[in-house]
XYZ file of C-alpha atoms in Angstrom:
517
model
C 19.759 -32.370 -6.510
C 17.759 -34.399 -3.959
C 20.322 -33.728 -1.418
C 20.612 -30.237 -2.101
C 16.737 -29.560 -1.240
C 17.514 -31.863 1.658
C 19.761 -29.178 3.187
C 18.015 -26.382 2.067
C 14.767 -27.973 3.860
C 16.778 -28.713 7.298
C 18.219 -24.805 7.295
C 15.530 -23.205 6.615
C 13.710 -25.444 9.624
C 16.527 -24.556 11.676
C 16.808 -21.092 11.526
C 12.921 -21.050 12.042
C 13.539 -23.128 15.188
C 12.307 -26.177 14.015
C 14.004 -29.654 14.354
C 13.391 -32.514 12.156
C 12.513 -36.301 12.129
C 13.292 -38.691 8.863
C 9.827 -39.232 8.328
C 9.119 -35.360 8.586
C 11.893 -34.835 6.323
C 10.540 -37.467 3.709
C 7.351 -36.051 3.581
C 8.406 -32.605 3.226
C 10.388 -33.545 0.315
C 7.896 -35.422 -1.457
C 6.146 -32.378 -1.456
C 8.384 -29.467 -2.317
C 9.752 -31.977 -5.217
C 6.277 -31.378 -7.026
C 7.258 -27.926 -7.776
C 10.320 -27.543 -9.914
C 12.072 -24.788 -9.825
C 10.342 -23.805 -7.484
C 11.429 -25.690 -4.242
C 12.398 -22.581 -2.371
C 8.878 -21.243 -2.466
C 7.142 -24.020 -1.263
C 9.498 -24.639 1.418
C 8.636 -21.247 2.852
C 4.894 -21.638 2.171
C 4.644 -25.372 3.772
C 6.874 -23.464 6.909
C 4.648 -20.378 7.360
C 1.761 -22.792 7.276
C 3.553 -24.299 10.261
C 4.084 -21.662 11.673
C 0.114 -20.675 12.122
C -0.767 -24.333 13.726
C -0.517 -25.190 17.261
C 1.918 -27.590 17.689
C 2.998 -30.242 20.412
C 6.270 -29.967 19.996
C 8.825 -27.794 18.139
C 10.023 -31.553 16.608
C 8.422 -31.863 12.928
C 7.520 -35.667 12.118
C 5.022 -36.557 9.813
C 2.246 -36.195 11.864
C 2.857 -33.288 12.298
C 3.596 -32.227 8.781
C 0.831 -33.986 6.602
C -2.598 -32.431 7.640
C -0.774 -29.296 6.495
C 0.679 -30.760 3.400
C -2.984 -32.414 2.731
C -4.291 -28.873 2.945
C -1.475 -27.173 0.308
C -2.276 -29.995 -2.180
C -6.264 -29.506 -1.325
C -6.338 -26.039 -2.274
C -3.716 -26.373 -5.270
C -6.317 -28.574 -7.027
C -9.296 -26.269 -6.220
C -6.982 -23.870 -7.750
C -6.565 -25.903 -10.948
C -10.520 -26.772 -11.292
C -11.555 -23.194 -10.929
C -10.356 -20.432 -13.350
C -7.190 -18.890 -11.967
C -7.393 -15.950 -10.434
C -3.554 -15.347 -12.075
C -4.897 -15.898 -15.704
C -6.683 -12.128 -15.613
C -4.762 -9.244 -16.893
C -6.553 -6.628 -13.571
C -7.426 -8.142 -10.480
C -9.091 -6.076 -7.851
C -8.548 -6.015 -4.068
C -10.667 -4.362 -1.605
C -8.834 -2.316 1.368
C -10.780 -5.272 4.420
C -9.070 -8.162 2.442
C -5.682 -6.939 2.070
C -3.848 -9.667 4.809
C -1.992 -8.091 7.959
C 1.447 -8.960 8.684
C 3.719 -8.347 11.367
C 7.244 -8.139 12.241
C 8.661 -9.845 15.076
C 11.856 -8.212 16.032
C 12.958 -11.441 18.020
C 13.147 -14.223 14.935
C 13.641 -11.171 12.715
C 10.320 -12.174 10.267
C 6.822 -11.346 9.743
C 4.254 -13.247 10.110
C 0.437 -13.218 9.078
C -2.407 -12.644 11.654
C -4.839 -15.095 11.280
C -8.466 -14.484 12.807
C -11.346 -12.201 12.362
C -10.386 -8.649 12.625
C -12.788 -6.843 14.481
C -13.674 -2.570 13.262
C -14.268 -2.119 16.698
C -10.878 -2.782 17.926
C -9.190 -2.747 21.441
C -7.824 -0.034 23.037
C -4.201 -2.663 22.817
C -4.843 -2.330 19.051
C -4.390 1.643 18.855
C -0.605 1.142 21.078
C -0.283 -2.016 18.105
C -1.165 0.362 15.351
C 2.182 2.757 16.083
C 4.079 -0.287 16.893
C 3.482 -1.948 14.323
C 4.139 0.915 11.808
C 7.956 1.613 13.724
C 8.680 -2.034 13.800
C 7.934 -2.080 9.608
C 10.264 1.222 9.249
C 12.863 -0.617 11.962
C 13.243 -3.659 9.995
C 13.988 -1.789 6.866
C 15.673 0.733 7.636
C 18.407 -1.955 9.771
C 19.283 -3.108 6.204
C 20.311 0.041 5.020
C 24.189 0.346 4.534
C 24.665 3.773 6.372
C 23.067 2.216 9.670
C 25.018 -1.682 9.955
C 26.628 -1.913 12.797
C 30.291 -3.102 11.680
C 30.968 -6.690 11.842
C 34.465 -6.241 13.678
C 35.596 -3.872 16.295
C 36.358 -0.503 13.607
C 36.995 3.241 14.856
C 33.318 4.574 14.201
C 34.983 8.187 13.020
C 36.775 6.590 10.491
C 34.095 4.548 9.226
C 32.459 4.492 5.825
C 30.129 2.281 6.093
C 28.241 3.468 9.729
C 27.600 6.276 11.013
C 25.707 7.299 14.591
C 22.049 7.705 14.265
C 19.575 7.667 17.362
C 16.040 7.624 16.253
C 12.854 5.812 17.942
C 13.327 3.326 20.627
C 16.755 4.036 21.319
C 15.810 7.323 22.596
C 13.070 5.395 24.462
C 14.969 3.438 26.361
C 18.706 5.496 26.319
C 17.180 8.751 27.348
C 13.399 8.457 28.093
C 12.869 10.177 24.643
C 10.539 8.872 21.955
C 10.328 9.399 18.522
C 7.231 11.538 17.011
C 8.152 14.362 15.302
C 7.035 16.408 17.648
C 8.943 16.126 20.319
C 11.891 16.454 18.538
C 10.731 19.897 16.813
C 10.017 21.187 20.591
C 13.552 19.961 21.364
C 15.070 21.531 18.317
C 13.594 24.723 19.415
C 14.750 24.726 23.046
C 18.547 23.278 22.089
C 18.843 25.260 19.149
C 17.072 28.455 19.279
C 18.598 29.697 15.997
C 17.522 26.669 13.928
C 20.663 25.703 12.433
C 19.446 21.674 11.767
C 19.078 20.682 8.012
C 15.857 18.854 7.239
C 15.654 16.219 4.338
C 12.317 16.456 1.592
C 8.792 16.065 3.065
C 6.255 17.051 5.107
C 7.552 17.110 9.053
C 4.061 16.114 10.572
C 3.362 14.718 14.571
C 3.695 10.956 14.238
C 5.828 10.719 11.532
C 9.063 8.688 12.140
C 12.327 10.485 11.867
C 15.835 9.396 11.917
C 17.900 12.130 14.069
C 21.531 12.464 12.626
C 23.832 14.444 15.499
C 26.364 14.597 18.761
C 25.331 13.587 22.498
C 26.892 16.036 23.792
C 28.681 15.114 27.670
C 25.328 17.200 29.626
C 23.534 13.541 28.081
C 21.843 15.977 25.362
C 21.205 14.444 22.196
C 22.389 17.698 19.623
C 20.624 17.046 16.454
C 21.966 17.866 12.817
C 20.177 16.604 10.647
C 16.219 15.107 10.612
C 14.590 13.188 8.382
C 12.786 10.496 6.963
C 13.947 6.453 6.975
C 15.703 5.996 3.555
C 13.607 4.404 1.418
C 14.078 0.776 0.385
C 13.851 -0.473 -3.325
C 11.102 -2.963 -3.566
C 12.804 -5.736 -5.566
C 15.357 -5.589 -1.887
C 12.187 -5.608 0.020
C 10.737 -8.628 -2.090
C 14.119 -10.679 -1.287
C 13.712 -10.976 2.502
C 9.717 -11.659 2.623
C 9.692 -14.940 2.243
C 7.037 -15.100 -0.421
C 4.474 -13.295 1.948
C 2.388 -11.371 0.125
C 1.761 -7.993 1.215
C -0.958 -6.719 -1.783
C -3.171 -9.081 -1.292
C -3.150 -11.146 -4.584
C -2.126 -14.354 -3.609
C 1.710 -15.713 -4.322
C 2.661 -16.832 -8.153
C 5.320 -19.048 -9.270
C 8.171 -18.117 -11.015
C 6.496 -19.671 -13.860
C 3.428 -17.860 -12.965
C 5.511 -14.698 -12.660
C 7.208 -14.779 -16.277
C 4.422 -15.787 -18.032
C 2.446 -12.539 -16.144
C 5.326 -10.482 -17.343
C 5.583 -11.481 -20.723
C 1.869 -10.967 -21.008
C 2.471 -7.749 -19.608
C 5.451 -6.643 -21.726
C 2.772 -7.251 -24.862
C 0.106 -5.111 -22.984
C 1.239 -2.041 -24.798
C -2.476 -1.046 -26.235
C -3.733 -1.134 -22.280
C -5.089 2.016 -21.095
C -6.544 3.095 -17.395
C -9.033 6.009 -17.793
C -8.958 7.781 -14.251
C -11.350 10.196 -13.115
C -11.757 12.397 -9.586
C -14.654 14.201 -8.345
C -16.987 13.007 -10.676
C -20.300 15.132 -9.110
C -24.101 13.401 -9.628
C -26.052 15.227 -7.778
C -26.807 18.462 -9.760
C -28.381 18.343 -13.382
C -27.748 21.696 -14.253
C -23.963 21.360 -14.011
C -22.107 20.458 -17.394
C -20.576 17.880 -15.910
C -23.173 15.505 -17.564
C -21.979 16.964 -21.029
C -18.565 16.704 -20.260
C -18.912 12.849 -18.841
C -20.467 11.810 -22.357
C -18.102 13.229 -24.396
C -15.184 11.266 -22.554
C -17.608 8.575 -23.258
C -17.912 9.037 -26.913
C -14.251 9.436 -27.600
C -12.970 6.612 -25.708
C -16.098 4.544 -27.884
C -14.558 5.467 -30.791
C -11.275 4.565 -30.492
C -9.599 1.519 -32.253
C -8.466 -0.289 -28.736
C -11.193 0.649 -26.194
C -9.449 1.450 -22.458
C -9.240 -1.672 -20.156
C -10.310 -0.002 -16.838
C -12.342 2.876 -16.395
C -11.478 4.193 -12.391
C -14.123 6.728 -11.201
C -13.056 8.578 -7.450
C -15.671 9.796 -5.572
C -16.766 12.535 -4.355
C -19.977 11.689 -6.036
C -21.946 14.252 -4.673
C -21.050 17.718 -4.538
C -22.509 18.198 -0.737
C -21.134 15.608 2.146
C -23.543 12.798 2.640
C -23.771 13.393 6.266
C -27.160 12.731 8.848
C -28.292 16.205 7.330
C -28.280 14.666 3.838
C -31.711 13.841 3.003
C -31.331 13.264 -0.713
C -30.400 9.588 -1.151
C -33.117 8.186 -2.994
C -32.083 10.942 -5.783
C -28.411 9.930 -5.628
C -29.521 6.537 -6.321
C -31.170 7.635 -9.762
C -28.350 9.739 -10.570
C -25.802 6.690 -10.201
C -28.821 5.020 -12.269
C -28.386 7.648 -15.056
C -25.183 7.110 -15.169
C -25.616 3.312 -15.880
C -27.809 4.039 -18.994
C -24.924 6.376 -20.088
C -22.551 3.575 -20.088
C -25.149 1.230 -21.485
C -25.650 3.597 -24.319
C -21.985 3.201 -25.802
C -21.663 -0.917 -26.058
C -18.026 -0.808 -26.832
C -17.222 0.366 -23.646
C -19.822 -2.213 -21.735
C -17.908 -5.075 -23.272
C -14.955 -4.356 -23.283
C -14.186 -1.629 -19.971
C -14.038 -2.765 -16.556
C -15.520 0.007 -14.325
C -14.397 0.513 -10.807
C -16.052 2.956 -8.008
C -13.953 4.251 -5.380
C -15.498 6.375 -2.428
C -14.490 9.879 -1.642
C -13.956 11.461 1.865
C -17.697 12.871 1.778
C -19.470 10.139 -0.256
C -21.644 8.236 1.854
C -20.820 5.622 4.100
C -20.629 4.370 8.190
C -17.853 7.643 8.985
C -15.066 9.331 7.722
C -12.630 6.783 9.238
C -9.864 5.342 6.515
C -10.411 2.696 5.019
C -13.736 3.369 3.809
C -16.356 0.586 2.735
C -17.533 0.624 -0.848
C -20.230 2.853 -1.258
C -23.609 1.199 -0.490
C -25.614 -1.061 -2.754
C -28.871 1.266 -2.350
C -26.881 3.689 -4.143
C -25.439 1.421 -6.709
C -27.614 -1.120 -7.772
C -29.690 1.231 -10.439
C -26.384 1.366 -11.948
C -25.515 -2.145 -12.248
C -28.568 -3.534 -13.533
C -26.889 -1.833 -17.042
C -22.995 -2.286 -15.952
C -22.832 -6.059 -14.766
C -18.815 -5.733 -14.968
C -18.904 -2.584 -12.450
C -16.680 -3.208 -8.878
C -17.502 -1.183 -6.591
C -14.589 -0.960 -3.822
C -13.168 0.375 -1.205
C -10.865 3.561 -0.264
C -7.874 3.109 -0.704
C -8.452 0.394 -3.171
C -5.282 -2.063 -4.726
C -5.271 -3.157 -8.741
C -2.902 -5.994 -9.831
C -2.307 -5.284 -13.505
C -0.269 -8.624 -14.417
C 2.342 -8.118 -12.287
C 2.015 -4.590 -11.208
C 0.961 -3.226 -8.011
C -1.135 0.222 -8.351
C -2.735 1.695 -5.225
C -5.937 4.054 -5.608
C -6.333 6.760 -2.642
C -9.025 9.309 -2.975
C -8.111 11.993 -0.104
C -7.873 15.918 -0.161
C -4.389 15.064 1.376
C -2.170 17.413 0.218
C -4.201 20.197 1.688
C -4.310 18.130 5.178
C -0.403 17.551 5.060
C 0.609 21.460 4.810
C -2.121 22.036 7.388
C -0.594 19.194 9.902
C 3.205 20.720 8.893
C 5.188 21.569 12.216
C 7.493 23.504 10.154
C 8.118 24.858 6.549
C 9.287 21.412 4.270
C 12.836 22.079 3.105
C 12.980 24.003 -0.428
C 17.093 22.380 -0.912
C 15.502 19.758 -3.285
C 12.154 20.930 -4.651
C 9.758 23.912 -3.649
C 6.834 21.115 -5.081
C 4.136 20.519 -2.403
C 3.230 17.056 -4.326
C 6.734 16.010 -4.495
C 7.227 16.583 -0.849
C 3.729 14.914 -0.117
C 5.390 11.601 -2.604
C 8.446 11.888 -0.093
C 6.646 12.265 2.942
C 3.934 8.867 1.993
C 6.458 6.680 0.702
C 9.462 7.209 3.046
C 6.946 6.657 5.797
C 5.315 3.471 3.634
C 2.206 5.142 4.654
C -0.636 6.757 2.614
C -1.979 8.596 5.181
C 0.738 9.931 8.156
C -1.352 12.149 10.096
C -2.444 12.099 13.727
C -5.582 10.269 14.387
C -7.115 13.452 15.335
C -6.505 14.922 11.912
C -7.924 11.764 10.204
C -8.861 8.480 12.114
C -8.675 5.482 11.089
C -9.961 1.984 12.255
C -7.044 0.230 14.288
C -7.089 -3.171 13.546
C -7.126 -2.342 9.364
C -4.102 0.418 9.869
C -2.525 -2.102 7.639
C -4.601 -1.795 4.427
C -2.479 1.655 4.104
C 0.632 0.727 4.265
C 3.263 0.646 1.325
C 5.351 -2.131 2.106
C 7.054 -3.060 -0.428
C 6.532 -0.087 -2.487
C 4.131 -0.130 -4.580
C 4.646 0.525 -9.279
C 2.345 2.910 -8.928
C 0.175 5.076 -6.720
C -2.887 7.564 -7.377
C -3.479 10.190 -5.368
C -7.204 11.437 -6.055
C -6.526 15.324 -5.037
C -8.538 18.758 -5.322
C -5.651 20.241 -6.241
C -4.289 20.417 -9.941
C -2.698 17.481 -11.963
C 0.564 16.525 -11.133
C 3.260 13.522 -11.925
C 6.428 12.471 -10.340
C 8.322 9.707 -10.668
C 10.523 9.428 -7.469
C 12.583 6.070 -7.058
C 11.163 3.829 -8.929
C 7.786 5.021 -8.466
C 5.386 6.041 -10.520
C 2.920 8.797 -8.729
C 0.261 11.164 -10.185
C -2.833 13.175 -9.166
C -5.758 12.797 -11.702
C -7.031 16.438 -10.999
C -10.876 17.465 -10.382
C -13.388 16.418 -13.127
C -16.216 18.367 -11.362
C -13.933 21.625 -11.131
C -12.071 21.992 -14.585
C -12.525 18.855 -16.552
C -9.597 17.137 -15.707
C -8.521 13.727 -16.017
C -5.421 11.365 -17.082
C -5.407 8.369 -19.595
C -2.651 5.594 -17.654
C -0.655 3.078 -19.862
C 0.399 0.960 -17.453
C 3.012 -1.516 -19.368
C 5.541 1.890 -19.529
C 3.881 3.842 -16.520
C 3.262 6.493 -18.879
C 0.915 9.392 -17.433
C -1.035 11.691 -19.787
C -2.987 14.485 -18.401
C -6.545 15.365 -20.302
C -8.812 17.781 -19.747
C -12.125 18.754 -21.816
């Protein structure tokens, strides 16, 4: 056994371009050996460690190797003294402390960025925001079976298992073309005036990444097909080549960690998620205060009170702009709604409560991601909720081992606004189901030009979907909606301020039931 982990430490160094010493090797070993079953994942935590230090030489001896070591084992036992963060059933994760990664196309990996990230980024960091969001399509879309390159010299026309596609930087560099989706509409147009080019599901907006499917003709004119989106990827594939980064933001698990969280999970049936959008403060006249309490009474009187309440901003039915001059009575609202909560005790105990900003609510701008909303506002309210979070939007929830992402965003509405051209009605005639195609095709939650919606450069990365995510919410002004597409479990919670609206979430079957009052 020894000598197997010997040789799986020594390739794995290898292909990361490391060599080795004996007394590297020994002390390598003595550590992976503390984790049974396990060995694989500490090998490729010890290496990405490595990976992040400065080092002399590309030679690993024990110098080299045990300050790094020292530091694993430091922070294991720190882990072990304090309650783990593993052992509770939702963990939440603000947008600012989800951790970047990127892809290097040369040694085929990602790797984490390590640093302060400042909000007030570069003007390099808007080129690396587009960059970084084709090289995370490039990478997965190069391990899809209808776009390997044949391992022998085949005829391509005969071919099953490649066909020709030109998309992105092979346009770039074979024929000065690039790959937003505008450009290729305006070509479309000129090359094909009477439009006869299939597109696939989704919303066809500028900066979205399309794969072109077609003929270069013998003028050097690219004749496109067929457009559409990079095939998705299933995340358990996407999970195999990541080395044990973690994208979410959770921190890694064992394998025993991971069973145990699953089993746990699989007995989780009772667990509900209570999610509300649009959830108004501001006006006391509205019956939205009547309709809050009675949520509040039935879910108080039920035998297994819900686990997580999730309220989605807006909370205030005018934008909180420099012409809003009614803070101060915001803050009592959110107060009022404390000693609502307070009042059922059920509910206080048991619930977790979690605030997530809407597009209007106040804050520094409209930029995604947006901050938590601020503690003047809150604090009334969690003198008599301890257990509230208040986050940010988008926002990520572990549940055990699921992955749910929170976005509050009129975005449907913005998508159809943005479209270059009608979505294709071959599939579905469903705006939301286009809008699902469209976000996770593009791992994206929010595809649009920065013009449309801007966000901060450097934290692009807090709204990605890489690896796909169990579940995603989609706070919307339009009506309720579910789909499941791929794997994934998507839904719009409706407007509570509007018609009353809101969905109970059982998370252990990703079952979605729509309420309304």
């Amino acid at each position: 056994m020894s000598g197997q982990i010997r040789k799986k430490i020594e390739k794995k160094l290898r292909i990361r371009g490391y060599g080795l010493k004996m007394d590297g090797l020994e002390e390598i070993l003595s550590f992976v050996n503390r984790f049974q079953d396990a060995e694989d994942e500490a090998i490729d935590l010890l290496l990405d460690h490595l990976d992040h230090q400065s080092l002399k030489s590309s030679i690993i001896d024990k110098e080299a190797v045990h300050p790094v070591i020292s530091l694993l084992l430091e922070a294991e036992a720190a882990e072990e003294e304090s309650p783990s963060s593993s052992s509770s059933s939702i963990r939440v994760v603000d947008a600012f402390l989800v951790p970047k990664f990127r892809y290097d196309p040369i040694k085929k990996h990602f790797f984490q960025h390590t640093g302060c990230l400042p909000i007030h980024g570069e003007a390099s960091a808007k080129a690396a925001l587009y960059r970084d969001r084709f090289l995370l399509l490039f990478q997965r879309v190069s391990r899809d079976q209808h776009f390997i390159k044949p391992a022998f010299d085949t005829d391509v026309e005969t071919s099953q298992s490649y066909q020709k596609y030109y998309w992105g930087s092979e346009f770039h560099k074979e024929n000065n073309f690039v790959g937003s989706y505008q450009q290729y509409n305006l070509w479309l147009v000129k090359e094909d005036g009477d439009g006869q080019y299939k597109i696939t599901t989704g919303f066809f907006t500028e900066n979205t990444i399309i794969v072109a499917e077609g003929e270069m003709l013998a003028e050097g004119i690219f004749q496109v097909n067929t457009c559409g989106f990079p095939p998705l990827e299933h995340r358990d594939k996407s999970l195999k080549v990541l080395s044990g980064h973690d994208f979410f933001g959770c921190g890694t698990l064992t394998k025993e960690d991971t069973l145990r969280l699953a089993d746990l999970e699989n007995r989780a049936v009772n667990d509900m998620f209570v999610i509300l959008s649009d959830i108004w403060l501001d006006n006391e006249q509205r019956r939205l205060w009547k309709s809050w309490e009675t949520v509040l009474d039935g879910f108080e009187n039920v035998e297994i009170v819900p686990s997580l309440f999730v309220f989605m901003g807006d909370f205030c039915s005018h934008p909180c702009n420099l012409s809003f001059h009614s803070f101060s009575s915001l803050r009592l609202q959110f107060g009022k709604l404390g000693r609502m909560i307070e009042a059922h005790p059920r509910l206080k105990e048991q619930s977790k409560f979690l605030f997530i900003p809407g597009p209007s609510d106040p804050g520094p701008s409209t930029t995604l991601p947006r901050c938590p909303l601020p503690k003047y506002l809150t604090e009334e309210l969690q003198k008599h909720v301890p257990n509230a979070i208040f986050s940010s939007n988008p926002c990520r929830v572990k549940f055990y081992t699921q992955e749910i992402v929170f976005f509050r965003q009129d975005l449907l509405y913005r998508m159809r606004r943005s479209c270059l051209i009608p979505p294709s009605s071959e599939e579905t005639d469903d705006p939301f189901e286009h809008l699902v195609a469209t976000i996770t095709h593009q791992s994206h939650l929010c595809p649009l030009p920065l013009f449309v919606q801007p966000i901060i450069w450097n934290y692009d990365h807090c709204l990605h979907l890489y690896p796909t995510p169990h579940t995603i919410v989609l706070g919307d002004r339009s009506e309720q909606k579910a789909f499941k597409y791929t794997g994934i479990t998507c839904f719009n919670p409706g407007s509570f301020s509007d018609d009353s609206t809101f969905v109970a979430y059982r998370p252990c079957n990703q079952e979605v039931e729509f309420s309304a009052l």
